[in-house]
Amino acid sequence: MTVRDRIFISYSHEDEKWRDRFTLMLSPGMGTELNTLWSDQLITPGARWSEEISTAISSSRVALLLVTPSFLNSKFISETELPEILRQQSDGLLVRWVPVTLAWYDSSVLRTYQAAHPTNEPLDELSDVDCRRAILAIGREIKSQLGQFVSLTSSSRSQLCDETKSRLVGRVTVKEELSCGENSVMYLGQKGSAPVIVKAITNGFQDTNLTMHFAEKAQQIALLRDPCFVRIHDLLLDPPMPRCIIMEHITSRPLIEVLDAGQPISPANTAKILRQITRALSEMHLNGMYLGSIRPSDIFVDEENNVRISALSISNELLESERMRGTLVMNYEFMQYLSPEQLDGDHLDAKTDQYALGVLAVQMLRGRHPFAIKKLADLLQLHELHDNPRDFYGEWIEQAPELYHVVRRMMQRDPRKRFASMGEIYDALRPIAGRGAVANAVEEIAKASYMEKIRGRPRFYHDFYEALFTERAYLRERFPSLSRPRQHRMLDIAIEQLLNFRDSAEPTTLSRAAARHVEFELAAEDWDAFQSAFIKCISRIEEDRDIVAAWRASLRPGIEYMKASWGRAHTNLDSSYGA
């Protein structure tokens, strides 16, 4: 297995000046001894270009694409290099593309991937100072993906591997280097017949008190039993160095790689992933542990969207937060999920993790982050997200309004308005992940609106009938014998039944109501007109679009059930006439 410890720079030869600018700006912080920044200028004369490039891509963690019209028009890039880069995404290669000059980005396969810099501000349109700042910001984000690979020389990496093998003699056979984090290097090992992961910690233990505190925290985490947590087999935190943690070996992909593909995750699958994470974090919170942020590089998912969470990575985050107590620990990934209270300097708690998880949910549902955060100043956009959430959430909210209401509550600016606990979120997501009845969060919104503005109010029902008869004029003649007061009360009952509908509890009231409507010779479209007219009238009395969306989501399951029940009753009636 090849270790991915490079950055592959893909560019058109017409754009060599931009390759040189990136190389010049990024080289000092990118471990030049190992040729961490790789481009085709490193290919020796006489070598086979395609083979060299394929090998370089296979050993790279990040592919940095410098996109210009020349890049998009390059036959070699479009037919050979780019397809190979995209193919290797499933093997752990992350793609970062930079809009260098104006080009037809939308006509490229890259349109589905989030750019490393805003596409409306290509680099060549920036001032020289702003351009250098943008390149450095891109470099910092990429560097965070390489972790210790940009800090350790080849000799120190070799020494660390030898010391780790020596430390674990008789316990684990260390086979090969796999990857790294900000404070550690991971190796594939074998304990008996079972594969394991060995995490060798490289820094952060100079202080004795900190060492003891970290050991205590790590031991707490090792006791977590939620099935999402990757099991910790052994903690070797006392001297001699290096300190090692032995953990379960898993084969699931890091969620950050899934997100990097830029493809939205369906609402049902997102809800399934969220439920598993909330259940796991609930156990952490009950044990007094909080993350302060969510890192998709620490979350793993398989093809069935089963979740695993690296407790060892959480250990390192706790270590870092203790080492930097009193300061705001910042890296690119951490910065994407900061909560408003963190920006205000308030203490972290369970609701801070809840907000970060809400941001991650939006990212999964959209296929990209709500907005690009490349530097601290970009966090000023947070107020726009809270003031106009629908503008940032994307089209999925119309397909899954139930999930929208759950996520929006998780991301309330005021922590007091969020869910009381991760357990509450877990319960609210149950029907969405399982596609059962409407989520409680949405249902309660519609019920509150009904009690406050509709129940027992003849004027609303008068307006409703006018809206219904406008859509279906012939229906006015179908209900002549019913007195208005009686009909209004029947509508009250019908709305209450629709809001309380549970498919597991039927057939009862709604199926009987549907059967009674057979005599009115309705069409299937008339049931849709009923909902359409009702929502139209709701929109007149509720200015909040979220309340209207909650009504639509709450009525839909019951209406669809009644329509199906009416159809069955209508068919049975026709059959009896035929007999």
Coordinates of N, CA and C in Angstrom, one line a residue, residues 453 538-548:
K453 N -54.3 29.7 15.3 CA -54.9 30.5 14.2 C -56.0 29.9 13.4
I538 N -53.2 28.8 4.4 CA -52.2 28.8 5.5 C -51.2 30.0 5.2
S539 N -50.8 30.0 4.0 CA -49.8 31.0 3.6 C -50.3 32.5 3.8
R540 N -51.6 32.6 3.8 CA -52.1 34.0 4.0 C -52.1 34.4 5.5
I541 N -52.1 33.5 6.4 CA -52.1 33.8 7.8 C -50.8 33.6 8.5
E542 N -49.9 32.8 7.8 CA -48.6 32.6 8.4 C -47.5 33.2 7.5
E543 N -46.8 34.2 7.9 CA -45.8 34.8 7.1 C -44.5 34.0 7.1
D544 N -44.3 33.2 8.2 CA -43.1 32.4 8.3 C -43.2 31.2 7.3
R545 N -42.3 31.2 6.3 CA -42.3 30.1 5.4 C -42.0 28.7 6.0
D546 N -41.3 28.7 7.1 CA -41.0 27.5 7.8 C -42.2 26.8 8.4
I547 N -43.2 27.7 8.9 CA -44.4 27.1 9.4 C -45.3 26.6 8.3
V548 N -45.3 27.3 7.1 CA -46.0 26.7 6.0 C -45.4 25.4 5.5

